[in-house]
PDB file of C-alpha atoms in Angstrom:
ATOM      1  CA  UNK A 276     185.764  56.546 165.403  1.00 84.00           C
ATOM      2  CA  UNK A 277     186.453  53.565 163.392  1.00 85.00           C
ATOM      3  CA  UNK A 278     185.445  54.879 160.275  1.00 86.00           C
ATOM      4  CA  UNK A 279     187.909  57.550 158.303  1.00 87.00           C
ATOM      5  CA  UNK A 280     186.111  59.796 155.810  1.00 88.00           C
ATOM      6  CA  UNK A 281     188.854  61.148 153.218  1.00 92.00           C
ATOM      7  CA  UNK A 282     187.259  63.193 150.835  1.00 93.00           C
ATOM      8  CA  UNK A 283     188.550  63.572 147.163  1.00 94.00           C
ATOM      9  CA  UNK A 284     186.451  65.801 146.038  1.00 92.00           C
ATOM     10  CA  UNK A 285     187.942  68.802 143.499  1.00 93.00           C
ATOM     11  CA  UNK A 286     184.971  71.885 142.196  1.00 92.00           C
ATOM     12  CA  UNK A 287     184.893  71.921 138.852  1.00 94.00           C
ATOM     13  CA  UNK A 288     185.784  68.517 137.572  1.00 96.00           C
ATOM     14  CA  UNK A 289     184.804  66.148 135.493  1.00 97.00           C
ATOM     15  CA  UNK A 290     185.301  62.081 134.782  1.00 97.00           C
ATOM     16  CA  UNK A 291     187.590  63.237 131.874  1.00 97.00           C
ATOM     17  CA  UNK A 292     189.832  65.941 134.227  1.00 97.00           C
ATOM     18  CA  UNK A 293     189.899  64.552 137.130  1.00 97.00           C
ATOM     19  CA  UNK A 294     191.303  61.748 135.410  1.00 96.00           C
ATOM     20  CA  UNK A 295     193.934  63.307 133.406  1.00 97.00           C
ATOM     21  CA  UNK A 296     195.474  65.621 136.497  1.00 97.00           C
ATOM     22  CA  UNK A 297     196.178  61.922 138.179  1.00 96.00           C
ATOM     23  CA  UNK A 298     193.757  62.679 140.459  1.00 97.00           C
ATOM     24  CA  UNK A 299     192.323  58.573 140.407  1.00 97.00           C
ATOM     25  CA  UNK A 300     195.501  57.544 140.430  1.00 96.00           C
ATOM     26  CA  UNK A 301     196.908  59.300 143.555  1.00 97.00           C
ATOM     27  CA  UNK A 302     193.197  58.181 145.366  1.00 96.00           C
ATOM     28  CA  UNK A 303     193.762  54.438 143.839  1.00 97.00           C
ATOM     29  CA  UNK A 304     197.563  54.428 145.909  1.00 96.00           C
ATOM     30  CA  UNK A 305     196.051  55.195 149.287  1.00 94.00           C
ATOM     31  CA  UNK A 306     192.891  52.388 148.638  1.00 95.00           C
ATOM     32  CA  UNK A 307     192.918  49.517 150.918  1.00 95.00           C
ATOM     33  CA  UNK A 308     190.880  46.161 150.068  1.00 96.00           C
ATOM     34  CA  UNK A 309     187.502  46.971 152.351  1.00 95.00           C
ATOM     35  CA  UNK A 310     187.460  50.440 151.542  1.00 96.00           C
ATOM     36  CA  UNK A 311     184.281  52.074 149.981  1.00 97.00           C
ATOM     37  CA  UNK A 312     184.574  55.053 147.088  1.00 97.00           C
ATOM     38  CA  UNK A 313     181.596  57.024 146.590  1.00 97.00           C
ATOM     39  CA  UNK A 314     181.884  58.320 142.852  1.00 97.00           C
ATOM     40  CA  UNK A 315     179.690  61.326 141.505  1.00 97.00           C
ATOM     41  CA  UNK A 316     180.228  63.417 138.547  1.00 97.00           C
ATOM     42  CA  UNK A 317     177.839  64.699 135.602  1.00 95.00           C
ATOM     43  CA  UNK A 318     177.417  68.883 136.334  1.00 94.00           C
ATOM     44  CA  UNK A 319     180.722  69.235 134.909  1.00 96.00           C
ATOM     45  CA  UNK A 320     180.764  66.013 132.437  1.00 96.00           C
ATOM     46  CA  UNK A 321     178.509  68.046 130.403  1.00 95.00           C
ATOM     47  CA  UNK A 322     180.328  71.401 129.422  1.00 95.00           C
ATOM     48  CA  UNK A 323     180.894  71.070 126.010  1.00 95.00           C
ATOM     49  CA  UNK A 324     182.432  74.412 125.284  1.00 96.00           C
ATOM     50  CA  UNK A 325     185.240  72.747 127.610  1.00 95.00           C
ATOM     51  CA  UNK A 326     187.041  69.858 125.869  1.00 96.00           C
ATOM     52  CA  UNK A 327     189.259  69.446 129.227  1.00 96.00           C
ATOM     53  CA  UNK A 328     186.224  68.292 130.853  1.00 97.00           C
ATOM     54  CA  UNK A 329     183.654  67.743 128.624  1.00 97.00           C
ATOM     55  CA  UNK A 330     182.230  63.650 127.954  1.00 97.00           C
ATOM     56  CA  UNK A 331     179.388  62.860 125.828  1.00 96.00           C
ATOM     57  CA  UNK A 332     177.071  60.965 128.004  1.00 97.00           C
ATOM     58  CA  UNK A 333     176.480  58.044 125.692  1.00 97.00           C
ATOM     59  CA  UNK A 334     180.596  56.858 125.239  1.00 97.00           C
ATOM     60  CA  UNK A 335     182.991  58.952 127.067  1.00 97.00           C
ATOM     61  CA  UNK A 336     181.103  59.202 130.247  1.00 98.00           C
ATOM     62  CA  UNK A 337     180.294  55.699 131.014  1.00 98.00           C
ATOM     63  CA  UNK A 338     183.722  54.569 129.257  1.00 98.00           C
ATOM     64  CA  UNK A 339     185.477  56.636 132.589  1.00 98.00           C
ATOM     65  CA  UNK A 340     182.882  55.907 135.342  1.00 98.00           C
ATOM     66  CA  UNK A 341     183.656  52.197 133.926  1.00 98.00           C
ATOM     67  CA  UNK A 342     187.809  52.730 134.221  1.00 98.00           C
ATOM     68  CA  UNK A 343     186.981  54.238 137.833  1.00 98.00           C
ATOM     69  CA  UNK A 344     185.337  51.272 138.752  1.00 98.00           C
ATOM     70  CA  UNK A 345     187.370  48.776 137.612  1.00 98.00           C
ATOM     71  CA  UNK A 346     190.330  50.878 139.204  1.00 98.00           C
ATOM     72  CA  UNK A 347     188.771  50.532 142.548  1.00 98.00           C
ATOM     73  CA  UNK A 348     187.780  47.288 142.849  1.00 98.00           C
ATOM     74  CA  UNK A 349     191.388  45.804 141.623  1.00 97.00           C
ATOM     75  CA  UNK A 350     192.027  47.751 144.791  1.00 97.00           C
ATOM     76  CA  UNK A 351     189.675  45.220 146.774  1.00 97.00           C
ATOM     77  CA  UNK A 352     187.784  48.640 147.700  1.00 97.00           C
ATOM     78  CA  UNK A 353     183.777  48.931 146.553  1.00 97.00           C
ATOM     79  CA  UNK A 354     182.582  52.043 144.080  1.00 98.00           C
ATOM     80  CA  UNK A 355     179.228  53.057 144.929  1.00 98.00           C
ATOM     81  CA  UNK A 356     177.893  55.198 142.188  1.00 98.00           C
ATOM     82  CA  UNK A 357     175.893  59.047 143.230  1.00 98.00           C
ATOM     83  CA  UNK A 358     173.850  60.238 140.283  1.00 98.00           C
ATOM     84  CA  UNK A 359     174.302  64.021 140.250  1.00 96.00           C
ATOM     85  CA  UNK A 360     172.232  66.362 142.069  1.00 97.00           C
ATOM     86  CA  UNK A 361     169.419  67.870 139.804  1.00 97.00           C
ATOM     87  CA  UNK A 362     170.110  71.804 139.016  1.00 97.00           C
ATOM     88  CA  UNK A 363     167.294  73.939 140.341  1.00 97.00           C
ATOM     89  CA  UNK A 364     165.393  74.157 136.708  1.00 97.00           C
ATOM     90  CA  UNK A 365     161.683  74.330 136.818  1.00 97.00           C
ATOM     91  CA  UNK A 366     159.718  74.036 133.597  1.00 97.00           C
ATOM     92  CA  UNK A 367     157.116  76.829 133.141  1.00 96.00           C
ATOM     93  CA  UNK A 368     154.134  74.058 134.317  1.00 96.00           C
ATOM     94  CA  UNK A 369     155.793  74.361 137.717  1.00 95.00           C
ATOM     95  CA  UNK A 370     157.021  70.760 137.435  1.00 96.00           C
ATOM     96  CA  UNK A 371     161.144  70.335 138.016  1.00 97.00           C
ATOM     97  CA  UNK A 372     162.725  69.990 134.773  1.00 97.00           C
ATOM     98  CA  UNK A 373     163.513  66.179 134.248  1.00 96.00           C
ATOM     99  CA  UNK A 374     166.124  67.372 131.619  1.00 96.00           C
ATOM    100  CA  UNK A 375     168.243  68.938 133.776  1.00 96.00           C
ATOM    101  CA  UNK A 376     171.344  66.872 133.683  1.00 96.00           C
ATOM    102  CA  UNK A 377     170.655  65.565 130.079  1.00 96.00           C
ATOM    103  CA  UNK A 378     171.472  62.323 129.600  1.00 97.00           C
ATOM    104  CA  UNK A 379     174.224  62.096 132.708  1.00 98.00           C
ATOM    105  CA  UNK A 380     171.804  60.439 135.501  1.00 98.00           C
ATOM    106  CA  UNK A 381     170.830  57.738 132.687  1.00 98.00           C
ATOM    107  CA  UNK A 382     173.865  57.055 131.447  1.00 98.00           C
ATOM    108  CA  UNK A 383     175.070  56.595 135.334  1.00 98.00           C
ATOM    109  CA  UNK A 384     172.259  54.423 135.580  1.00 98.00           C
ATOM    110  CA  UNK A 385     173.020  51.976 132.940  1.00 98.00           C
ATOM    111  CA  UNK A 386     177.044  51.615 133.903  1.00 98.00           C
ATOM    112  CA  UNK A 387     175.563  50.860 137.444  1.00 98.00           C
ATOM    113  CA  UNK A 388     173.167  48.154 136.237  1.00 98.00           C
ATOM    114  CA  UNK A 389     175.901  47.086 133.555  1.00 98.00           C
ATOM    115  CA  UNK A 390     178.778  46.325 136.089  1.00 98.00           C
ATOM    116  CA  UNK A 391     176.497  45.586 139.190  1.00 98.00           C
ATOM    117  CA  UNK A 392     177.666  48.656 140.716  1.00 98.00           C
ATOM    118  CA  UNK A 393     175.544  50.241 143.854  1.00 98.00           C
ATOM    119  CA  UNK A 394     173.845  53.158 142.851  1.00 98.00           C
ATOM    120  CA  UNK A 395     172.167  55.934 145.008  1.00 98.00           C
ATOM    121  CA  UNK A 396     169.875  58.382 142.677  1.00 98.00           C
ATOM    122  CA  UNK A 397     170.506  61.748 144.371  1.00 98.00           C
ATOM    123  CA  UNK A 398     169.212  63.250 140.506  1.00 98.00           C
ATOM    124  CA  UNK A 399     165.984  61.449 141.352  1.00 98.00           C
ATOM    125  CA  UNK A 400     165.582  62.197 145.097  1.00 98.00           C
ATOM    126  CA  UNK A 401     166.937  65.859 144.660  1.00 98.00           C
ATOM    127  CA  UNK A 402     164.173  66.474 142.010  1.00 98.00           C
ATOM    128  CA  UNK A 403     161.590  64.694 144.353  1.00 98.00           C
ATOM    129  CA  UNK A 404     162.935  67.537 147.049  1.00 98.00           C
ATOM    130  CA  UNK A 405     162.731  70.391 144.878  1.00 98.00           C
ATOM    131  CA  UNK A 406     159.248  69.349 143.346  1.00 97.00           C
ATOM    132  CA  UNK A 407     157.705  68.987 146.815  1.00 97.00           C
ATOM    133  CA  UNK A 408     159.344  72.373 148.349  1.00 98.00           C
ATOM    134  CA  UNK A 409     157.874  74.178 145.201  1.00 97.00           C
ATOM    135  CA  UNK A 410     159.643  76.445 142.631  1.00 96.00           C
ATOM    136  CA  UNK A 411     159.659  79.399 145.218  1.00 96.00           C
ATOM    137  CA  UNK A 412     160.315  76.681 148.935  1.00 97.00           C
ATOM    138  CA  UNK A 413     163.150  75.418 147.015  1.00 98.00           C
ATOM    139  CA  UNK A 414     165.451  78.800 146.522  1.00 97.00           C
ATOM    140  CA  UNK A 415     165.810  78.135 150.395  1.00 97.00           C
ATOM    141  CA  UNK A 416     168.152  75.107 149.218  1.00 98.00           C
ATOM    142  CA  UNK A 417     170.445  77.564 147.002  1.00 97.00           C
ATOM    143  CA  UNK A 418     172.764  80.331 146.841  1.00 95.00           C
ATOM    144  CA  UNK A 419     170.409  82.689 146.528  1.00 96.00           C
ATOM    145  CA  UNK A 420     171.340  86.174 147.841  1.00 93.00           C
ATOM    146  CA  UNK A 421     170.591  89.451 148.085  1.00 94.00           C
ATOM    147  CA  UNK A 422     173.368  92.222 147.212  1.00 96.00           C
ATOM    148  CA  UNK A 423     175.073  92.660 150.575  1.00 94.00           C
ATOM    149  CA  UNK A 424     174.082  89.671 152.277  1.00 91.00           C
ATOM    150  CA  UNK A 425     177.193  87.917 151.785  1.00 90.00           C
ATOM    151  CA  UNK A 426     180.876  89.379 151.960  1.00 93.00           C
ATOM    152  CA  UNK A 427     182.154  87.201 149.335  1.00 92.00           C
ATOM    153  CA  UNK A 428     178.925  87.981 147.051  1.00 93.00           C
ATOM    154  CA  UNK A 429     178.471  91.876 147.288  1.00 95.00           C
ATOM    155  CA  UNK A 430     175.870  92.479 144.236  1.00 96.00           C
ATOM    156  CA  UNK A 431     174.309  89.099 145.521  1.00 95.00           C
ATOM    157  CA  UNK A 432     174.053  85.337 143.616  1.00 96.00           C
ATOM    158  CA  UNK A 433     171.609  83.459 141.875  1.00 96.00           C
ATOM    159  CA  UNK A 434     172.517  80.409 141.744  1.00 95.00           C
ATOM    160  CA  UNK A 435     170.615  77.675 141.254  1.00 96.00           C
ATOM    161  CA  UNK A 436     173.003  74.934 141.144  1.00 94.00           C
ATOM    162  CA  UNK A 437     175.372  75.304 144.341  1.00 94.00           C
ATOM    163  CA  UNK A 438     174.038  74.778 147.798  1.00 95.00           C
ATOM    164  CA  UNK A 439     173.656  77.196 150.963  1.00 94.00           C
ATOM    165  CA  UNK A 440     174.856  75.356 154.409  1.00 95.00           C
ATOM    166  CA  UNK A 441     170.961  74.839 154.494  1.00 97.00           C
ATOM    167  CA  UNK A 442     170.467  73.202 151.458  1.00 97.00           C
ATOM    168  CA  UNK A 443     174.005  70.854 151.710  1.00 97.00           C
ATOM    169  CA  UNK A 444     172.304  69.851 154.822  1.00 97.00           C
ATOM    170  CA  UNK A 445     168.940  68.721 153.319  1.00 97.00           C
ATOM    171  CA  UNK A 446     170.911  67.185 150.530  1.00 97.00           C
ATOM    172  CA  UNK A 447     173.328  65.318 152.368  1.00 96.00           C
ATOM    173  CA  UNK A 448     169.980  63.734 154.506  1.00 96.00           C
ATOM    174  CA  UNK A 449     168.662  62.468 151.457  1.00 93.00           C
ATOM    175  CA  UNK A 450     172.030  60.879 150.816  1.00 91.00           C
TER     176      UNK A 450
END
């Protein structure tokens, strides 16, 4: 009861957008010295075709994870640092696609080692999940549905990057 949980979270963002909408900046004001900030981006990070949210992995993206950190701990607060979660790609060996975030859970990596930031590899673990579920055990963990399953997905979804309740669950464990 102690604890408050205030989640700034916003689908479809990036370091680079979340950024520029003022989004850090209106989480920085309610920070108090003690407080912890869990910081994950990457899926979106790499969308080139967007240059609102796009960051290359090896300048822009660690340049912003490092402004976010250095935001929150003039704060007095502590950043922890999420790598993403891996997509749902397996190569045609049946092994999980190491690739599947590019270059976004290294780059994470290295600003986490570079400013002695706490890091928690959810890429890694996530792939370490899907690998031992199995290219067909892991659809369990994703939107995958048939047409008229779902109301808000009438010819069905494959989707192998957004969770089911299910699959947030199992993520949110290795977490």
């Amino acid at each position: 009861p102690e604890i408050t949980i205030r989640n700034h979270a916003v689908n479809g963002r990036s370091t680079r957008s979340f950024l520029a909408e003022g989004r850090l900046q209106y989480m920085i004001d309610q920070l108090k010295s003690g407080d912890y900030v869990c910081i994950q981006f990457g899926h979106n990070d790499g969308k080139i075709e967007d240059s609102a949210r796009y960051t290359d992995p090896e300048h822009d993206y660690p340049a912003f994870l490092q402004q976010y950190i250095t935001a929150i701990r003039s704060k007095g607060a502590t950043p922890i640092l999420l790598t993403s979660v891996s997509r749902r790609y397996f190569l045609a060996n049946g092994q999980i696609d190491p690739a599947a975030l590019g270059s976004y859970p290294a780059a994470m990596r290295q600003v986490a080692a570079a400013t002695g930031t706490p890091l928690v590899d959810v890429f890694e673990h996530s792939q370490q999940l899907y690998q031992e579920l199995g290219e067909q055990g892991s659809i369990s963990l994703f939107m995958h549905l048939e047409p008229g399953a779902h109301p808000n997905y009438p010819n069905g979804i494959t989707d192998n990057t957004h969770f089911c309740e299910y699959g947030a669950a199992r993520i949110a464990e290795l977490i």
